[in-house]
mmCIF file of C-alpha atoms and ligand atoms in Angstrom:
data_model
loop_
_atom_site.group_PDB
_atom_site.id
_atom_site.type_symbol
_atom_site.label_atom_id
_atom_site.label_comp_id
_atom_site.label_asym_id
_atom_site.label_seq_id
_atom_site.Cartn_x
_atom_site.Cartn_y
_atom_site.Cartn_z
ATOM 1 C CA MET A 1 17.798 -12.774 12.813
ATOM 2 C CA THR A 2 17.043 -13.183 9.037
ATOM 3 C CA THR A 3 13.868 -11.977 7.002
ATOM 4 C CA LYS A 4 13.171 -15.683 7.073
ATOM 5 C CA ASN A 5 12.621 -15.790 10.836
ATOM 6 C CA PHE A 6 10.527 -12.925 10.625
ATOM 7 C CA GLN A 7 8.349 -14.354 7.952
ATOM 8 C CA GLN A 8 8.140 -17.542 9.912
ATOM 9 C CA ALA A 9 6.929 -15.786 12.952
ATOM 10 C CA LEU A 10 4.597 -13.779 10.990
ATOM 11 C CA ASN A 11 3.182 -16.786 9.167
ATOM 12 C CA GLU A 12 2.634 -18.535 12.524
ATOM 13 C CA GLU A 13 0.779 -15.638 14.117
ATOM 14 C CA PHE A 14 -1.631 -15.243 11.042
ATOM 15 C CA SER A 15 -2.091 -18.958 11.133
ATOM 16 C CA GLN A 16 -3.188 -19.018 14.567
ATOM 17 C CA GLN A 17 -5.148 -15.836 14.377
ATOM 18 C CA THR A 18 -9.123 -16.641 14.435
ATOM 19 C CA TYR A 19 -11.489 -13.604 13.403
ATOM 20 C CA GLY A 20 -14.604 -14.751 15.026
ATOM 21 C CA GLU A 21 -17.466 -17.078 14.107
ATOM 22 C CA ASN A 22 -21.019 -15.687 13.889
ATOM 23 C CA PRO A 23 -22.717 -14.668 11.747
ATOM 24 C CA VAL A 24 -20.449 -16.413 9.396
ATOM 25 C CA GLU A 25 -21.304 -14.021 6.553
ATOM 26 C CA LEU A 26 -19.170 -11.395 8.850
ATOM 27 C CA TYR A 27 -16.309 -13.406 9.679
ATOM 28 C CA GLU A 28 -15.639 -15.719 6.470
ATOM 29 C CA PRO A 29 -14.756 -12.693 4.257
ATOM 30 C CA ILE A 30 -11.912 -11.929 6.832
ATOM 31 C CA ARG A 31 -10.749 -15.394 6.882
ATOM 32 C CA TYR A 32 -10.668 -15.376 3.227
ATOM 33 C CA LEU A 33 -8.831 -12.271 2.403
ATOM 34 C CA MET A 34 -6.259 -13.078 5.069
ATOM 35 C CA ALA A 35 -5.712 -16.507 3.785
ATOM 36 C CA LEU A 36 -5.033 -15.036 0.555
ATOM 37 C CA GLY A 37 -1.795 -13.720 2.151
ATOM 38 C CA GLY A 38 -0.128 -10.971 -0.020
ATOM 39 C CA LYS A 39 3.169 -9.912 0.342
ATOM 40 C CA ARG A 40 2.433 -8.987 4.181
ATOM 41 C CA MET A 41 5.517 -6.548 3.662
ATOM 42 C CA ARG A 42 4.107 -4.117 6.468
ATOM 43 C CA PRO A 43 4.323 -6.292 9.354
ATOM 44 C CA LEU A 44 7.671 -7.623 8.121
ATOM 45 C CA MET A 45 8.776 -3.730 8.065
ATOM 46 C CA THR A 46 7.740 -3.626 11.882
ATOM 47 C CA LEU A 47 9.950 -6.591 12.827
ATOM 48 C CA MET A 48 12.682 -5.267 10.671
ATOM 49 C CA ALA A 49 12.749 -2.014 12.482
ATOM 50 C CA THR A 50 12.169 -3.332 15.854
ATOM 51 C CA ALA A 51 15.316 -5.638 15.140
ATOM 52 C CA LEU A 52 17.315 -2.453 14.325
ATOM 53 C CA PHE A 53 17.580 -1.967 18.054
ATOM 54 C CA THR A 54 17.171 -5.034 19.947
ATOM 55 C CA ASP A 55 17.294 -8.759 19.576
ATOM 56 C CA ASP A 56 13.997 -9.171 21.345
ATOM 57 C CA TRP A 57 11.807 -8.431 18.224
ATOM 58 C CA GLN A 58 9.452 -11.281 18.975
ATOM 59 C CA LYS A 59 7.252 -8.887 21.307
ATOM 60 C CA ALA A 60 6.738 -6.729 18.278
ATOM 61 C CA VAL A 61 4.898 -9.588 16.409
ATOM 62 C CA LYS A 62 1.363 -9.127 17.224
ATOM 63 C CA PRO A 63 1.335 -5.331 16.971
ATOM 64 C CA ALA A 64 3.007 -5.967 13.766
ATOM 65 C CA SER A 65 0.400 -8.084 12.614
ATOM 66 C CA ALA A 66 -2.374 -5.174 13.597
ATOM 67 C CA VAL A 67 -0.617 -3.257 10.618
ATOM 68 C CA GLU A 68 -1.174 -6.059 8.324
ATOM 69 C CA VAL A 69 -4.989 -6.592 9.552
ATOM 70 C CA PHE A 70 -5.326 -2.647 8.841
ATOM 71 C CA HIS A 71 -3.934 -2.829 5.549
ATOM 72 C CA ASN A 72 -6.068 -5.488 4.600
ATOM 73 C CA PHE A 73 -9.263 -3.655 5.936
ATOM 74 C CA THR A 74 -8.351 -0.628 3.728
ATOM 75 C CA LEU A 75 -8.095 -3.307 0.690
ATOM 76 C CA MET A 76 -11.432 -4.655 1.287
ATOM 77 C CA HIS A 77 -12.997 -1.310 1.180
ATOM 78 C CA ASP A 78 -10.759 0.111 -1.596
ATOM 79 C CA ASP A 79 -11.994 -2.686 -3.695
ATOM 80 C CA ILE A 80 -15.508 -1.443 -3.502
ATOM 81 C CA MET A 81 -14.547 2.105 -4.167
ATOM 82 C CA ASP A 82 -12.164 1.152 -7.138
ATOM 83 C CA ASN A 83 -14.987 -1.227 -8.564
ATOM 84 C CA ALA A 84 -11.994 -3.997 -8.481
ATOM 85 C CA PRO A 85 -12.914 -7.459 -9.668
ATOM 86 C CA LEU A 86 -9.705 -9.088 -8.196
ATOM 87 C CA ARG A 87 -7.280 -9.204 -5.553
ATOM 88 C CA ARG A 88 -4.343 -11.399 -5.195
ATOM 89 C CA GLY A 89 -5.619 -13.195 -7.958
ATOM 90 C CA LYS A 90 -9.204 -14.228 -6.596
ATOM 91 C CA PRO A 91 -12.484 -12.234 -6.596
ATOM 92 C CA THR A 92 -12.725 -9.512 -4.166
ATOM 93 C CA VAL A 93 -14.903 -9.666 -1.350
ATOM 94 C CA HIS A 94 -17.779 -7.472 -2.738
ATOM 95 C CA GLU A 95 -17.701 -9.532 -6.008
ATOM 96 C CA LYS A 96 -17.461 -13.130 -3.923
ATOM 97 C CA TRP A 97 -20.310 -11.835 -1.434
ATOM 98 C CA ASN A 98 -21.645 -8.402 -1.833
ATOM 99 C CA ALA A 99 -20.450 -4.511 -1.103
ATOM 100 C CA ASN A 100 -22.509 -4.345 2.444
ATOM 101 C CA ILE A 101 -20.758 -7.828 3.488
ATOM 102 C CA ALA A 102 -17.540 -5.992 2.291
ATOM 103 C CA ILE A 103 -18.240 -3.016 4.276
ATOM 104 C CA LEU A 104 -19.247 -4.741 7.698
ATOM 105 C CA SER A 105 -16.652 -7.108 7.489
ATOM 106 C CA GLY A 106 -13.894 -4.351 6.822
ATOM 107 C CA ASP A 107 -15.530 -2.612 9.732
ATOM 108 C CA VAL A 108 -14.939 -5.262 12.256
ATOM 109 C CA MET A 109 -11.346 -5.997 10.755
ATOM 110 C CA LEU A 110 -10.451 -2.295 12.041
ATOM 111 C CA VAL A 111 -11.723 -3.247 15.327
ATOM 112 C CA GLN A 112 -9.426 -6.212 15.332
ATOM 113 C CA ALA A 113 -6.505 -4.304 14.232
ATOM 114 C CA TYR A 114 -7.029 -2.190 17.535
ATOM 115 C CA GLU A 115 -7.078 -5.312 19.490
ATOM 116 C CA LEU A 116 -3.725 -6.871 18.334
ATOM 117 C CA LEU A 117 -2.094 -2.998 18.562
ATOM 118 C CA MET A 118 -3.129 -3.309 22.467
ATOM 119 C CA GLU A 119 -0.312 -5.864 22.492
ATOM 120 C CA VAL A 120 2.330 -2.875 22.590
ATOM 121 C CA GLU A 121 3.600 -2.980 26.033
ATOM 122 C CA ASP A 122 1.997 -0.172 28.417
ATOM 123 C CA SER A 123 4.675 2.351 28.567
ATOM 124 C CA ARG A 124 4.889 2.719 24.844
ATOM 125 C CA PHE A 125 1.304 1.933 24.034
ATOM 126 C CA LYS A 126 -0.049 5.454 24.023
ATOM 127 C CA LYS A 127 2.604 6.787 21.424
ATOM 128 C CA ALA A 128 1.728 3.778 19.217
ATOM 129 C CA MET A 129 -1.932 4.347 19.528
ATOM 130 C CA LYS A 130 -1.665 8.325 19.076
ATOM 131 C CA ARG A 131 0.570 7.633 15.603
ATOM 132 C CA PHE A 132 -1.714 4.547 14.326
ATOM 133 C CA ASN A 133 -4.859 6.743 14.911
ATOM 134 C CA ARG A 134 -3.293 9.643 12.899
ATOM 135 C CA THR A 135 -2.240 7.431 10.292
ATOM 136 C CA ALA A 136 -5.463 5.724 9.805
ATOM 137 C CA ALA A 137 -7.131 9.023 9.359
ATOM 138 C CA GLU A 138 -4.622 10.055 6.773
ATOM 139 C CA VAL A 139 -5.282 6.928 4.724
ATOM 140 C CA CYS A 140 -8.968 8.007 4.758
ATOM 141 C CA GLU A 141 -7.962 11.544 3.595
ATOM 142 C CA GLY A 142 -5.851 9.837 0.779
ATOM 143 C CA GLN A 143 -8.604 7.669 -0.304
ATOM 144 C CA GLN A 144 -11.119 10.527 -0.547
ATOM 145 C CA LEU A 145 -8.532 12.557 -2.607
ATOM 146 C CA ASP A 146 -7.975 9.601 -4.723
ATOM 147 C CA MET A 147 -11.660 9.319 -5.545
ATOM 148 C CA ASN A 148 -12.278 13.237 -6.039
ATOM 149 C CA PHE A 149 -9.163 13.166 -8.586
ATOM 150 C CA GLU A 150 -11.086 10.755 -10.826
ATOM 151 C CA SER A 151 -13.472 13.344 -11.945
ATOM 152 C CA ARG A 152 -11.211 16.239 -11.871
ATOM 153 C CA GLU A 153 -9.642 17.385 -15.146
ATOM 154 C CA GLN A 154 -6.433 18.956 -13.731
ATOM 155 C CA VAL A 155 -4.234 17.425 -11.067
ATOM 156 C CA THR A 156 -0.791 18.557 -10.406
ATOM 157 C CA GLU A 157 2.057 16.147 -9.746
ATOM 158 C CA ALA A 158 2.436 17.548 -6.385
ATOM 159 C CA GLU A 159 -1.272 16.964 -5.482
ATOM 160 C CA TYR A 160 -0.870 13.425 -6.624
ATOM 161 C CA LEU A 161 2.129 12.771 -4.758
ATOM 162 C CA GLU A 162 0.392 14.361 -1.465
ATOM 163 C CA MET A 163 -2.281 12.027 -2.199
ATOM 164 C CA ILE A 164 -0.346 8.795 -2.418
ATOM 165 C CA LYS A 165 1.677 9.962 0.835
ATOM 166 C CA LEU A 166 -1.814 10.090 2.516
ATOM 167 C CA LYS A 167 -3.250 6.662 1.100
ATOM 168 C CA THR A 168 -0.145 4.510 0.842
ATOM 169 C CA SER A 169 3.016 5.946 2.357
ATOM 170 C CA VAL A 170 1.792 7.051 5.773
ATOM 171 C CA LEU A 171 0.939 3.212 6.533
ATOM 172 C CA LEU A 172 4.752 2.206 5.452
ATOM 173 C CA GLY A 173 6.006 5.089 7.734
ATOM 174 C CA PHE A 174 3.868 4.064 10.465
ATOM 175 C CA ALA A 175 4.942 0.460 10.066
ATOM 176 C CA LEU A 176 8.791 1.248 10.382
ATOM 177 C CA GLU A 177 8.181 3.862 13.098
ATOM 178 C CA LEU A 178 5.874 1.478 15.258
ATOM 179 C CA GLY A 179 9.092 -1.009 15.216
ATOM 180 C CA GLY A 180 10.995 2.001 16.782
ATOM 181 C CA ILE A 181 8.489 2.762 19.289
ATOM 182 C CA ILE A 182 8.191 -0.944 20.475
ATOM 183 C CA ALA A 183 11.982 -1.087 20.608
ATOM 184 C CA GLY A 184 12.141 1.980 22.618
ATOM 185 C CA ALA A 185 14.171 3.772 20.231
ATOM 186 C CA SER A 186 14.779 7.729 20.433
ATOM 187 C CA ASP A 187 12.065 9.973 19.116
ATOM 188 C CA LYS A 188 14.717 11.343 16.282
ATOM 189 C CA SER A 189 15.343 7.422 15.168
ATOM 190 C CA CYS A 190 11.414 7.054 15.263
ATOM 191 C CA GLU A 191 11.109 10.193 13.042
ATOM 192 C CA LEU A 192 13.955 8.811 10.632
ATOM 193 C CA LEU A 193 12.407 5.518 10.363
ATOM 194 C CA TYR A 194 9.075 7.407 9.577
ATOM 195 C CA GLU A 195 10.852 9.256 6.913
ATOM 196 C CA ILE A 196 12.229 5.997 5.347
ATOM 197 C CA GLY A 197 8.717 4.403 5.469
ATOM 198 C CA ILE A 198 7.369 7.765 3.673
ATOM 199 C CA ASN A 199 9.775 7.643 0.767
ATOM 200 C CA ILE A 200 9.745 4.069 0.222
ATOM 201 C CA GLY A 201 6.181 4.154 -0.076
ATOM 202 C CA LEU A 202 5.957 6.879 -2.388
ATOM 203 C CA GLY A 203 8.342 4.866 -4.650
ATOM 204 C CA PHE A 204 5.898 1.679 -3.645
ATOM 205 C CA GLN A 205 2.653 3.462 -4.785
ATOM 206 C CA LEU A 206 4.312 4.694 -7.818
ATOM 207 C CA LYS A 207 5.357 0.959 -8.771
ATOM 208 C CA ASP A 208 1.871 0.138 -7.982
ATOM 209 C CA ASP A 209 0.521 2.537 -10.558
ATOM 210 C CA LEU A 210 2.967 1.375 -13.059
ATOM 211 C CA LEU A 211 2.088 -2.227 -12.431
ATOM 212 C CA ASP A 212 -1.387 -1.391 -12.957
ATOM 213 C CA VAL A 213 -0.619 -0.550 -16.445
ATOM 214 C CA TYR A 214 2.324 -2.741 -17.322
ATOM 215 C CA GLY A 215 1.846 -5.719 -14.913
ATOM 216 C CA ASP A 216 2.032 -9.187 -16.033
ATOM 217 C CA PRO A 217 -1.815 -10.308 -15.519
ATOM 218 C CA GLU A 218 -0.448 -13.940 -14.538
ATOM 219 C CA LYS A 219 1.668 -12.244 -11.500
ATOM 220 C CA PHE A 220 0.019 -9.295 -10.612
ATOM 221 C CA GLY A 221 -3.327 -10.578 -9.149
ATOM 222 C CA LYS A 222 -5.086 -7.616 -9.843
ATOM 223 C CA GLN A 223 -7.043 -6.398 -12.892
ATOM 224 C CA VAL A 224 -4.499 -4.803 -15.199
ATOM 225 C CA GLY A 225 -5.858 -1.504 -16.638
ATOM 226 C CA GLY A 226 -8.074 -0.718 -13.887
ATOM 227 C CA ASP A 227 -6.698 2.740 -13.223
ATOM 228 C CA ILE A 228 -7.033 3.632 -16.768
ATOM 229 C CA ILE A 229 -10.700 2.450 -16.722
ATOM 230 C CA SER A 230 -11.469 4.986 -13.818
ATOM 231 C CA ASN A 231 -9.436 7.709 -15.013
ATOM 232 C CA LYS A 232 -7.188 7.334 -11.884
ATOM 233 C CA LYS A 233 -4.854 10.596 -11.945
ATOM 234 C CA THR A 234 -1.552 8.489 -11.724
ATOM 235 C CA PHE A 235 1.713 10.016 -12.103
ATOM 236 C CA MET A 236 1.581 8.280 -15.609
ATOM 237 C CA LEU A 237 -1.403 10.049 -16.540
ATOM 238 C CA ILE A 238 -0.598 13.382 -15.193
ATOM 239 C CA GLU A 239 2.626 13.194 -17.186
ATOM 240 C CA ALA A 240 0.669 12.120 -20.337
ATOM 241 C CA ILE A 241 -1.841 14.728 -19.995
ATOM 242 C CA GLU A 242 0.961 17.463 -19.951
ATOM 243 C CA LYS A 243 3.040 15.935 -22.625
ATOM 244 C CA ALA A 244 0.572 15.071 -25.095
ATOM 245 C CA SER A 245 0.043 17.470 -28.263
ATOM 246 C CA GLY A 246 -1.721 17.359 -31.346
ATOM 247 C CA GLU A 247 -3.606 14.319 -32.222
ATOM 248 C CA THR A 248 -2.168 12.284 -29.266
ATOM 249 C CA LYS A 249 -3.854 15.160 -27.004
ATOM 250 C CA GLU A 250 -7.155 14.911 -28.664
ATOM 251 C CA LEU A 251 -7.220 10.959 -28.597
ATOM 252 C CA LEU A 252 -6.486 11.164 -24.922
ATOM 253 C CA ASP A 253 -9.005 13.609 -24.275
ATOM 254 C CA LYS A 254 -11.407 11.372 -25.959
ATOM 255 C CA TRP A 255 -10.438 8.373 -23.952
ATOM 256 C CA LEU A 256 -10.737 10.539 -20.602
ATOM 257 C CA ASN A 257 -14.083 11.888 -21.793
ATOM 258 C CA ILE A 258 -15.966 8.730 -22.825
ATOM 259 C CA LYS A 259 -18.932 7.744 -21.022
ATOM 260 C CA THR A 260 -19.465 4.237 -22.526
ATOM 261 C CA PHE A 261 -16.524 2.100 -23.692
ATOM 262 C CA ASP A 262 -15.294 -1.262 -24.092
ATOM 263 C CA ASN A 263 -12.669 -1.678 -21.265
ATOM 264 C CA VAL A 264 -9.837 -3.514 -23.175
ATOM 265 C CA GLU A 265 -10.227 -1.344 -25.925
ATOM 266 C CA LYS A 266 -9.700 2.053 -23.659
ATOM 267 C CA VAL A 267 -6.743 0.003 -21.809
ATOM 268 C CA LYS A 268 -5.053 -0.558 -25.030
ATOM 269 C CA ALA A 269 -5.251 3.109 -26.605
ATOM 270 C CA VAL A 270 -4.372 4.661 -23.327
ATOM 271 C CA THR A 271 -1.199 2.378 -22.799
ATOM 272 C CA GLU A 272 -0.535 3.039 -26.454
ATOM 273 C CA ILE A 273 -0.389 6.586 -25.754
ATOM 274 C CA TYR A 274 1.792 6.049 -22.601
ATOM 275 C CA ASP A 275 4.092 4.285 -24.903
ATOM 276 C CA SER A 276 4.622 6.667 -27.612
ATOM 277 C CA LEU A 277 5.362 9.479 -24.908
ATOM 278 C CA GLY A 278 7.821 7.416 -22.777
ATOM 279 C CA ILE A 279 5.811 7.608 -19.609
ATOM 280 C CA LYS A 280 7.049 4.288 -18.539
ATOM 281 C CA GLN A 281 10.595 5.391 -18.251
ATOM 282 C CA LEU A 282 9.733 8.749 -16.740
ATOM 283 C CA ALA A 283 7.872 6.685 -14.125
ATOM 284 C CA GLU A 284 10.764 4.247 -13.227
ATOM 285 C CA THR A 285 13.445 7.350 -13.036
ATOM 286 C CA LYS A 286 10.809 8.436 -10.286
ATOM 287 C CA ILE A 287 10.378 5.381 -8.405
ATOM 288 C CA ASN A 288 14.153 5.029 -8.229
ATOM 289 C CA ALA A 289 14.535 8.516 -7.003
ATOM 290 C CA TYR A 290 12.082 7.848 -4.064
ATOM 291 C CA PHE A 291 13.549 4.531 -3.072
ATOM 292 C CA ASP A 292 16.873 6.277 -3.169
ATOM 293 C CA LYS A 293 15.757 8.827 -1.062
ATOM 294 C CA GLY A 294 14.621 6.415 1.418
ATOM 295 C CA LEU A 295 17.868 4.499 1.458
ATOM 296 C CA ARG A 296 19.480 7.797 2.370
ATOM 297 C CA CYS A 297 17.507 8.276 5.284
ATOM 298 C CA LEU A 298 18.139 4.734 6.172
ATOM 299 C CA ASP A 299 22.117 5.547 5.843
ATOM 300 C CA ALA A 300 21.234 8.583 8.154
ATOM 301 C CA LEU A 301 19.947 6.252 11.190
ATOM 302 C CA LYS A 302 22.426 5.792 13.924
ATOM 303 C CA VAL A 303 22.361 1.950 14.148
ATOM 304 C CA ASP A 304 25.210 -0.390 13.315
ATOM 305 C CA GLU A 305 25.257 -0.814 9.668
ATOM 306 C CA GLU A 306 25.332 -4.505 9.912
ATOM 307 C CA ARG A 307 21.977 -4.285 11.341
ATOM 308 C CA LYS A 308 20.769 -2.540 8.441
ATOM 309 C CA THR A 309 21.539 -4.956 5.823
ATOM 310 C CA GLU A 310 18.184 -6.719 5.891
ATOM 311 C CA LEU A 311 15.967 -3.519 5.787
ATOM 312 C CA ARG A 312 18.133 -2.166 2.936
ATOM 313 C CA ALA A 313 17.986 -5.453 1.010
ATOM 314 C CA PHE A 314 14.282 -5.668 1.382
ATOM 315 C CA ALA A 315 14.049 -2.034 0.074
ATOM 316 C CA GLU A 316 16.142 -2.798 -2.957
ATOM 317 C CA MET A 317 14.063 -5.864 -3.614
ATOM 318 C CA LEU A 318 10.775 -3.929 -3.779
ATOM 319 C CA ILE A 319 11.981 -1.615 -6.736
ATOM 320 C CA ASP A 320 11.916 -4.195 -8.849
ATOM 321 C CA ARG A 321 8.811 -6.194 -7.615
ATOM 322 C CA GLU A 322 6.415 -7.651 -10.083
ATOM 323 C CA VAL A 323 3.553 -8.061 -7.667
HETATM 324 C C1 LIG B 1 -1.714 -2.932 -1.975
HETATM 325 O O1 LIG B 1 -0.728 -3.099 -1.363
HETATM 326 C C2 LIG B 1 -2.160 -1.561 -1.988
HETATM 327 C C3 LIG B 1 -1.250 -0.519 -2.178
HETATM 328 C C4 LIG B 1 -1.169 0.334 -0.938
HETATM 329 C C5 LIG B 1 -0.716 -0.384 -3.564
HETATM 330 P P1 LIG B 1 0.148 -4.415 -1.504
HETATM 331 O O2 LIG B 1 0.917 -4.516 -2.576
HETATM 332 O O3 LIG B 1 1.159 -4.284 -0.130
HETATM 333 O O4 LIG B 1 -0.643 -5.628 -1.279
HETATM 334 P P2 LIG B 1 -0.515 -7.203 -0.879
HETATM 335 O O5 LIG B 1 -1.017 -7.216 0.542
HETATM 336 O O6 LIG B 1 0.883 -7.561 -1.157
HETATM 337 O O7 LIG B 1 -1.532 -7.853 -1.324
HETATM 338 C C1 LIG B 2 -4.537 1.759 -2.538
HETATM 339 O O1 LIG B 2 -4.434 2.241 -3.687
HETATM 340 C C2 LIG B 2 -4.481 2.419 -0.967
HETATM 341 C C3 LIG B 2 -5.022 1.872 -0.023
HETATM 342 C C4 LIG B 2 -5.666 0.645 -0.093
HETATM 343 C C5 LIG B 2 -5.493 2.522 1.139
HETATM 344 P P1 LIG B 2 -4.746 1.411 -4.754
HETATM 345 O O2 LIG B 2 -6.193 1.505 -5.222
HETATM 346 O O3 LIG B 2 -4.033 1.893 -5.934
HETATM 347 O O4 LIG B 2 -4.421 -0.161 -4.330
HETATM 348 P P2 LIG B 2 -4.701 -1.622 -5.120
HETATM 349 O O5 LIG B 2 -4.111 -0.986 -6.478
HETATM 350 O O6 LIG B 2 -6.101 -1.549 -5.435
HETATM 351 O O7 LIG B 2 -4.055 -2.436 -4.489
HETATM 352 MG MG1 LIG B 3 -7.731 2.655 -4.511
HETATM 353 MG MG1 LIG B 4 -7.466 -0.285 -5.378
HETATM 354 MG MG1 LIG B 5 -3.204 0.243 -7.499
#
């Protein structure tokens, strides 16, 4: 019952999944993006959560894969919205094909996610579906807020946290909760699983924002500086706007309002402002706090401590991730 077994089961599942043939333009991008892999951590979380309560975690493999297919659908569309050139070290779908293809391929992936979720056994299916639908709507809400905030001058930290909770954390929460639902865990346990995922998710998105500035381009697989280029109101930018004064404030304002600029120059300038204000350390402290909170929720879960080892190790590993 090790992480390796879970990963192996997921890899097998994804390697035998077929997404459709004709028209080839509709289905090829799905194969392309899914084959690029990524961490596949959401389905792993589902399997780990199921295994907290039962040894029969194999029954969760297909529904778990639904969460990953859904996640990949959101990435395909997110990359259009964020004008992102790179995903997992390769050209994004809208760059390699075009935006219309990325929209439609993404749409059919969402349908495929539903197909896979139907593998939850009948008596637990309705709850799973209800929670999934709520989650999917919230992800859209978060994505819209994320875009709204790009052109807003003032965004509070609380608004940012609510936005990342919606666009990212709820899916991690659902991934864990789904594992509990499939295992037939109590409502109380399912709620705690969701809380664990929410807090880990907040730490995870804060870390994603940090890597977007400070990640190693060789490892990160996405365009470093993309958030700075599009004025994403990340925790780091919000803190910088609040902390900057005098010349630094003027400089930051200039870069936030400039209409035509050289991407490399803007990323370098804003990163230097972050450096001068100690923003990286602030973000790291915040990241640790949310992961800690998630781990404390895991402590509260009424399951043998031994069974929690893997999920705990997994969360700790995520804190230091570079990808
Ligand atoms: C990227 O998710 C989108 C965010 C919510 C930050 P991941 O970092 O899990 O991406 P992959 O699936 O491993 O590529
Ligand atoms: C992504 O947030 C959230 C969703 C895909 C729903 P980001 O836009 O920060 O994710 P990346 O950095 O492109 O992976
Ligand atoms: Mg985005
Ligand atoms: Mg993005
Ligand atoms: Mg990001």
